[in-house]
PDB file of C-alpha atoms in Angstrom:
ATOM      1  CA  MET A   1     -29.274 -48.906 -69.304  1.00 95.00           C
ATOM      2  CA  ARG A   2     -31.331 -52.136 -69.050  1.00 97.00           C
ATOM      3  CA  TYR A   3     -34.492 -52.421 -71.204  1.00 98.00           C
ATOM      4  CA  LEU A   4     -36.587 -55.537 -71.750  1.00 98.00           C
ATOM      5  CA  GLU A   5     -40.007 -56.288 -73.196  1.00 98.00           C
ATOM      6  CA  TYR A   6     -42.193 -59.267 -71.945  1.00 98.00           C
ATOM      7  CA  ALA A   7     -45.159 -60.605 -73.951  1.00 98.00           C
ATOM      8  CA  PRO A   8     -48.423 -60.548 -72.285  1.00 97.00           C
ATOM      9  CA  HIS A   9     -50.336 -63.641 -70.876  1.00 96.00           C
ATOM     10  CA  ALA A  10     -52.845 -64.793 -73.476  1.00 93.00           C
ATOM     11  CA  VAL A  11     -55.740 -63.551 -71.134  1.00 91.00           C
ATOM     12  CA  LEU A  12     -54.352 -60.124 -71.756  1.00 94.00           C
ATOM     13  CA  GLN A  13     -53.208 -60.053 -75.468  1.00 93.00           C
ATOM     14  CA  ASP A  14     -56.395 -58.467 -76.771  1.00 90.00           C
ATOM     15  CA  CYS A  15     -55.644 -55.411 -74.795  1.00 91.00           C
ATOM     16  CA  VAL A  16     -51.926 -55.377 -73.759  1.00 95.00           C
ATOM     17  CA  ARG A  17     -49.387 -55.150 -76.434  1.00 96.00           C
ATOM     18  CA  CYS A  18     -46.451 -55.822 -73.899  1.00 98.00           C
ATOM     19  CA  LEU A  19     -45.112 -55.410 -70.470  1.00 98.00           C
ATOM     20  CA  TRP A  20     -41.583 -53.751 -70.093  1.00 98.00           C
ATOM     21  CA  ILE A  21     -38.954 -52.607 -67.739  1.00 98.00           C
ATOM     22  CA  LEU A  22     -36.405 -49.955 -67.959  1.00 98.00           C
ATOM     23  CA  GLU A  23     -33.608 -49.185 -65.673  1.00 98.00           C
ATOM     24  CA  LYS A  24     -31.761 -46.046 -66.888  1.00 98.00           C
ATOM     25  CA  GLU A  25     -29.418 -43.483 -65.090  1.00 98.00           C
ATOM     26  CA  TYR A  26     -30.023 -39.703 -66.097  1.00 98.00           C
ATOM     27  CA  THR A  27     -27.198 -37.379 -65.369  1.00 97.00           C
ATOM     28  CA  PRO A  28     -27.154 -33.594 -65.262  1.00 94.00           C
ATOM     29  CA  ASP A  29     -25.975 -33.717 -69.172  1.00 95.00           C
ATOM     30  CA  ASP A  30     -28.354 -36.175 -70.178  1.00 95.00           C
ATOM     31  CA  SER A  31     -31.371 -35.631 -68.123  1.00 95.00           C
ATOM     32  CA  ASP A  32     -34.371 -35.524 -70.727  1.00 95.00           C
ATOM     33  CA  GLU A  33     -36.425 -38.279 -72.128  1.00 95.00           C
ATOM     34  CA  SER A  34     -38.683 -37.530 -75.146  1.00 94.00           C
ATOM     35  CA  VAL A  35     -41.675 -40.044 -75.551  1.00 93.00           C
ATOM     36  CA  ALA A  36     -42.650 -40.270 -79.019  1.00 93.00           C
ATOM     37  CA  PRO A  37     -46.401 -40.492 -80.228  1.00 90.00           C
ATOM     38  CA  ASP A  38     -47.645 -43.996 -80.835  1.00 88.00           C
ATOM     39  CA  ALA A  39     -50.952 -45.702 -80.822  1.00 85.00           C
ATOM     40  CA  CYS A  40     -50.633 -46.944 -77.325  1.00 89.00           C
ATOM     41  CA  VAL A  41     -51.437 -45.886 -73.628  1.00 89.00           C
ATOM     42  CA  GLU A  42     -48.648 -46.527 -71.077  1.00 92.00           C
ATOM     43  CA  LEU A  43     -48.992 -47.263 -67.514  1.00 93.00           C
ATOM     44  CA  ILE A  44     -45.585 -46.462 -65.724  1.00 95.00           C
ATOM     45  CA  LEU A  45     -44.848 -47.583 -62.279  1.00 96.00           C
ATOM     46  CA  ASN A  46     -41.590 -45.925 -61.507  1.00 96.00           C
ATOM     47  CA  VAL A  47     -39.796 -47.060 -58.207  1.00 96.00           C
ATOM     48  CA  GLY A  48     -36.574 -45.213 -58.712  1.00 97.00           C
ATOM     49  CA  ALA A  49     -35.794 -41.558 -59.223  1.00 97.00           C
ATOM     50  CA  PRO A  50     -39.117 -39.499 -60.159  1.00 96.00           C
ATOM     51  CA  TYR A  51     -39.723 -38.194 -63.565  1.00 96.00           C
ATOM     52  CA  ARG A  52     -40.668 -34.613 -63.952  1.00 95.00           C
ATOM     53  CA  HIS A  53     -43.152 -33.572 -66.752  1.00 93.00           C
ATOM     54  CA  ILE A  54     -41.842 -30.720 -68.754  1.00 92.00           C
ATOM     55  CA  GLY A  55     -44.819 -28.856 -70.354  1.00 85.00           C
ATOM     56  CA  THR A  56     -46.012 -25.519 -71.367  1.00 83.00           C
ATOM     57  CA  GLY A  57     -47.026 -24.807 -67.682  1.00 83.00           C
ATOM     58  CA  GLY A  58     -43.563 -25.559 -66.485  1.00 88.00           C
ATOM     59  CA  GLU A  59     -42.222 -28.573 -64.510  1.00 91.00           C
ATOM     60  CA  ARG A  60     -44.171 -31.000 -62.368  1.00 91.00           C
ATOM     61  CA  GLU A  61     -42.938 -34.161 -60.557  1.00 93.00           C
ATOM     62  CA  LEU A  62     -44.809 -37.210 -61.533  1.00 92.00           C
ATOM     63  CA  PRO A  63     -46.211 -39.732 -58.835  1.00 90.00           C
ATOM     64  CA  PRO A  64     -44.759 -43.289 -58.724  1.00 92.00           C
ATOM     65  CA  ALA A  65     -47.759 -44.592 -60.970  1.00 90.00           C
ATOM     66  CA  PHE A  66     -49.022 -42.488 -63.968  1.00 89.00           C
ATOM     67  CA  LEU A  67     -50.441 -42.975 -67.220  1.00 88.00           C
ATOM     68  CA  ILE A  68     -49.244 -41.555 -70.608  1.00 89.00           C
ATOM     69  CA  GLY A  69     -52.190 -41.144 -73.000  1.00 84.00           C
ATOM     70  CA  LEU A  70     -52.425 -41.142 -76.636  1.00 85.00           C
ATOM     71  CA  LEU A  71     -49.860 -38.490 -78.002  1.00 87.00           C
ATOM     72  CA  ASP A  72     -49.797 -36.467 -81.183  1.00 87.00           C
ATOM     73  CA  ARG A  73     -46.596 -34.737 -80.337  1.00 90.00           C
ATOM     74  CA  PRO A  74     -43.569 -35.717 -78.191  1.00 92.00           C
ATOM     75  CA  VAL A  75     -43.768 -35.402 -74.365  1.00 91.00           C
ATOM     76  CA  THR A  76     -40.771 -34.713 -72.494  1.00 94.00           C
ATOM     77  CA  LEU A  77     -39.764 -36.215 -69.041  1.00 96.00           C
ATOM     78  CA  ARG A  78     -36.840 -35.315 -67.096  1.00 97.00           C
ATOM     79  CA  ALA A  79     -35.083 -37.124 -64.192  1.00 97.00           C
ATOM     80  CA  CYS A  80     -31.857 -36.951 -62.198  1.00 97.00           C
ATOM     81  CA  GLY A  81     -30.710 -40.382 -60.909  1.00 98.00           C
ATOM     82  CA  VAL A  82     -31.554 -43.951 -61.815  1.00 98.00           C
ATOM     83  CA  VAL A  83     -35.236 -44.453 -62.825  1.00 98.00           C
ATOM     84  CA  ARG A  84     -36.472 -48.026 -62.344  1.00 98.00           C
ATOM     85  CA  LEU A  85     -39.580 -48.625 -64.321  1.00 98.00           C
ATOM     86  CA  VAL A  86     -42.097 -51.411 -64.843  1.00 98.00           C
ATOM     87  CA  ALA A  87     -44.563 -50.654 -67.135  1.00 98.00           C
ATOM     88  CA  VAL A  88     -47.568 -51.774 -69.376  1.00 96.00           C
ATOM     89  CA  ARG A  89     -48.111 -50.904 -73.033  1.00 96.00           C
ATOM     90  CA  PHE A  90     -51.955 -51.056 -73.636  1.00 93.00           C
ATOM     91  CA  GLN A  91     -53.727 -51.224 -76.968  1.00 89.00           C
ATOM     92  CA  ALA A  92     -55.347 -47.867 -77.482  1.00 81.00           C
ATOM     93  CA  TRP A  93     -58.752 -49.489 -76.388  1.00 81.00           C
ATOM     94  CA  GLY A  94     -57.379 -51.783 -73.820  1.00 82.00           C
ATOM     95  CA  LEU A  95     -57.039 -49.490 -70.638  1.00 79.00           C
ATOM     96  CA  ALA A  96     -60.764 -49.019 -70.172  1.00 72.00           C
ATOM     97  CA  SER A  97     -61.462 -52.666 -70.107  1.00 68.00           C
ATOM     98  CA  LEU A  98     -58.741 -53.586 -67.612  1.00 72.00           C
ATOM     99  CA  LEU A  99     -58.631 -50.642 -65.353  1.00 69.00           C
ATOM    100  CA  ALA A 100     -62.221 -49.334 -65.396  1.00 59.00           C
ATOM    101  CA  THR A 101     -60.888 -45.816 -66.153  1.00 60.00           C
ATOM    102  CA  THR A 102     -60.579 -43.948 -69.428  1.00 58.00           C
ATOM    103  CA  ALA A 103     -57.320 -43.036 -71.132  1.00 58.00           C
ATOM    104  CA  PRO A 104     -55.819 -39.508 -70.489  1.00 63.00           C
ATOM    105  CA  THR A 105     -56.858 -36.955 -72.771  1.00 64.00           C
ATOM    106  CA  ARG A 106     -54.585 -36.452 -75.808  1.00 69.00           C
ATOM    107  CA  ASN A 107     -50.918 -35.591 -75.043  1.00 63.00           C
ATOM    108  CA  ALA A 108     -51.805 -35.823 -71.106  1.00 66.00           C
ATOM    109  CA  LEU A 109     -50.158 -37.547 -68.306  1.00 73.00           C
ATOM    110  CA  THR A 110     -52.616 -38.464 -65.462  1.00 72.00           C
ATOM    111  CA  ILE A 111     -52.601 -40.375 -62.141  1.00 63.00           C
ATOM    112  CA  ASP A 112     -56.179 -41.495 -61.517  1.00 59.00           C
ATOM    113  CA  LEU A 113     -55.384 -44.776 -60.476  1.00 70.00           C
ATOM    114  CA  ASP A 114     -57.471 -46.263 -57.372  1.00 70.00           C
ATOM    115  CA  GLU A 115     -55.722 -47.592 -54.109  1.00 76.00           C
ATOM    116  CA  ARG A 116     -55.547 -51.119 -55.304  1.00 76.00           C
ATOM    117  CA  TRP A 117     -52.478 -49.939 -57.314  1.00 82.00           C
ATOM    118  CA  ASP A 118     -50.655 -48.911 -53.674  1.00 86.00           C
ATOM    119  CA  ALA A 119     -50.187 -52.589 -53.175  1.00 90.00           C
ATOM    120  CA  VAL A 120     -49.031 -53.255 -56.509  1.00 93.00           C
ATOM    121  CA  ILE A 121     -46.507 -50.388 -56.427  1.00 93.00           C
ATOM    122  CA  ARG A 122     -45.170 -51.648 -52.884  1.00 95.00           C
ATOM    123  CA  ALA A 123     -44.673 -55.202 -54.315  1.00 96.00           C
ATOM    124  CA  VAL A 124     -43.054 -54.141 -57.535  1.00 97.00           C
ATOM    125  CA  ALA A 125     -40.771 -51.779 -55.562  1.00 97.00           C
ATOM    126  CA  ALA A 126     -39.687 -54.723 -53.349  1.00 98.00           C
ATOM    127  CA  HIS A 127     -39.105 -56.945 -56.288  1.00 98.00           C
ATOM    128  CA  VAL A 128     -37.033 -54.325 -58.001  1.00 97.00           C
ATOM    129  CA  ARG A 129     -35.057 -53.452 -54.807  1.00 96.00           C
ATOM    130  CA  ALA A 130     -34.210 -57.321 -54.835  1.00 97.00           C
ATOM    131  CA  ASN A 131     -33.080 -56.857 -58.634  1.00 97.00           C
ATOM    132  CA  ASP A 132     -35.768 -59.054 -59.632  1.00 98.00           C
ATOM    133  CA  TYR A 133     -37.627 -57.421 -62.577  1.00 98.00           C
ATOM    134  CA  ASP A 134     -38.932 -60.562 -63.717  1.00 98.00           C
ATOM    135  CA  ALA A 135     -40.968 -61.163 -60.529  1.00 98.00           C
ATOM    136  CA  ALA A 136     -41.949 -57.387 -60.570  1.00 98.00           C
ATOM    137  CA  VAL A 137     -43.458 -57.858 -64.009  1.00 98.00           C
ATOM    138  CA  LYS A 138     -45.268 -61.073 -63.125  1.00 98.00           C
ATOM    139  CA  HIS A 139     -46.874 -59.345 -60.189  1.00 97.00           C
ATOM    140  CA  VAL A 140     -48.117 -56.640 -62.355  1.00 97.00           C
ATOM    141  CA  GLU A 141     -49.306 -59.133 -65.029  1.00 97.00           C
ATOM    142  CA  GLU A 142     -51.098 -61.205 -62.172  1.00 96.00           C
ATOM    143  CA  PHE A 143     -52.978 -58.061 -61.084  1.00 93.00           C
ATOM    144  CA  LEU A 144     -54.033 -57.231 -64.597  1.00 93.00           C
ATOM    145  CA  ILE A 145     -55.124 -60.982 -65.149  1.00 92.00           C
ATOM    146  CA  ARG A 146     -57.212 -60.753 -62.101  1.00 89.00           C
ATOM    147  CA  ARG A 147     -58.780 -57.526 -63.090  1.00 86.00           C
ATOM    148  CA  ARG A 148     -59.466 -58.871 -66.627  1.00 86.00           C
ATOM    149  CA  LEU A 149     -61.286 -62.140 -65.329  1.00 80.00           C
ATOM    150  CA  ALA A 150     -63.329 -59.836 -62.963  1.00 75.00           C
ATOM    151  CA  THR A 151     -64.392 -57.714 -65.983  1.00 69.00           C
ATOM    152  CA  ALA A 152     -64.772 -60.573 -68.477  1.00 66.00           C
ATOM    153  CA  PHE A 153     -67.174 -62.881 -66.564  1.00 63.00           C
ATOM    154  CA  ASP A 154     -70.088 -61.339 -64.765  1.00 66.00           C
ATOM    155  CA  PRO A 155     -71.224 -63.909 -62.167  1.00 67.00           C
ATOM    156  CA  ARG A 156     -74.797 -63.277 -63.183  1.00 72.00           C
ATOM    157  CA  ASP A 157     -74.052 -64.525 -66.503  1.00 70.00           C
ATOM    158  CA  VAL A 158     -72.414 -67.773 -65.093  1.00 69.00           C
ATOM    159  CA  GLN A 159     -75.170 -68.233 -62.963  1.00 75.00           C
ATOM    160  CA  ALA A 160     -77.735 -67.833 -65.684  1.00 75.00           C
ATOM    161  CA  ALA A 161     -75.892 -70.317 -67.717  1.00 76.00           C
ATOM    162  CA  ALA A 162     -75.858 -72.893 -64.883  1.00 78.00           C
ATOM    163  CA  ASN A 163     -79.385 -72.359 -64.182  1.00 80.00           C
ATOM    164  CA  LEU A 164     -80.230 -73.001 -67.742  1.00 79.00           C
ATOM    165  CA  LEU A 165     -77.952 -76.244 -68.084  1.00 82.00           C
ATOM    166  CA  GLN A 166     -79.589 -77.599 -64.778  1.00 84.00           C
ATOM    167  CA  HIS A 167     -83.247 -76.815 -66.060  1.00 82.00           C
ATOM    168  CA  THR A 168     -82.515 -78.514 -69.361  1.00 85.00           C
ATOM    169  CA  LYS A 169     -80.384 -81.217 -67.892  1.00 84.00           C
ATOM    170  CA  GLY A 170     -77.552 -80.278 -70.125  1.00 83.00           C
ATOM    171  CA  GLN A 171     -79.652 -80.730 -73.475  1.00 87.00           C
ATOM    172  CA  VAL A 172     -79.189 -77.264 -74.778  1.00 83.00           C
ATOM    173  CA  ARG A 173     -77.181 -76.156 -77.824  1.00 85.00           C
ATOM    174  CA  VAL A 174     -74.288 -73.830 -76.972  1.00 83.00           C
ATOM    175  CA  ALA A 175     -75.751 -71.051 -79.243  1.00 81.00           C
ATOM    176  CA  ASP A 176     -79.122 -71.191 -77.393  1.00 80.00           C
ATOM    177  CA  LEU A 177     -77.434 -71.100 -74.109  1.00 77.00           C
ATOM    178  CA  ALA A 178     -75.394 -68.216 -75.217  1.00 74.00           C
ATOM    179  CA  ASP A 179     -78.472 -66.410 -76.531  1.00 74.00           C
ATOM    180  CA  ALA A 180     -80.296 -66.923 -73.277  1.00 71.00           C
ATOM    181  CA  CYS A 181     -77.312 -65.402 -71.407  1.00 69.00           C
ATOM    182  CA  TYR A 182     -77.021 -62.601 -73.838  1.00 65.00           C
ATOM    183  CA  LEU A 183     -73.406 -63.578 -74.796  1.00 67.00           C
ATOM    184  CA  SER A 184     -71.886 -64.588 -77.865  1.00 70.00           C
ATOM    185  CA  ALA A 185     -71.105 -68.224 -78.212  1.00 72.00           C
ATOM    186  CA  ARG A 186     -67.336 -67.365 -77.915  1.00 68.00           C
ATOM    187  CA  GLN A 187     -67.985 -65.289 -74.614  1.00 66.00           C
ATOM    188  CA  LEU A 188     -69.780 -68.104 -73.223  1.00 67.00           C
TER     189      LEU A 188
END
């Protein structure tokens, strides 16, 4: 078994606890994994043997990318073979700000990731096949950073600030500039 956690880039630290990898072989005698409740949402990219969710409605195979929502009871996953995961552990509130989606309902596994993730999964798979988990994690992290910057900075806010700076010839206090752009001074 191989497991390693990575600290997130500073841009992601307010919404991501860590990125992590797992490479684990499941055998017929040891095929179940119990996911314990915690206060996080997990994004799992699995480019190895598929997991199956064992629930009250039976078993269902999970896709290569899925989300584990907030849990109040353990969830059981089953696999046969080697799973190869690159994953993101989000703060409970972090998913919506980065992925423009809501967290799965309590105790649910969902798969509502848009097509932009297809390219990410392909790149992660190529890195993992080359046994370069660091590059796979970096690829996911860079994708999340791009998403974060796109949601954190509305181009209209930047344009409004630039217009006011130009109009006042730079003679405006930061607090006044932030107010004019409907931002906090820190956001600006």
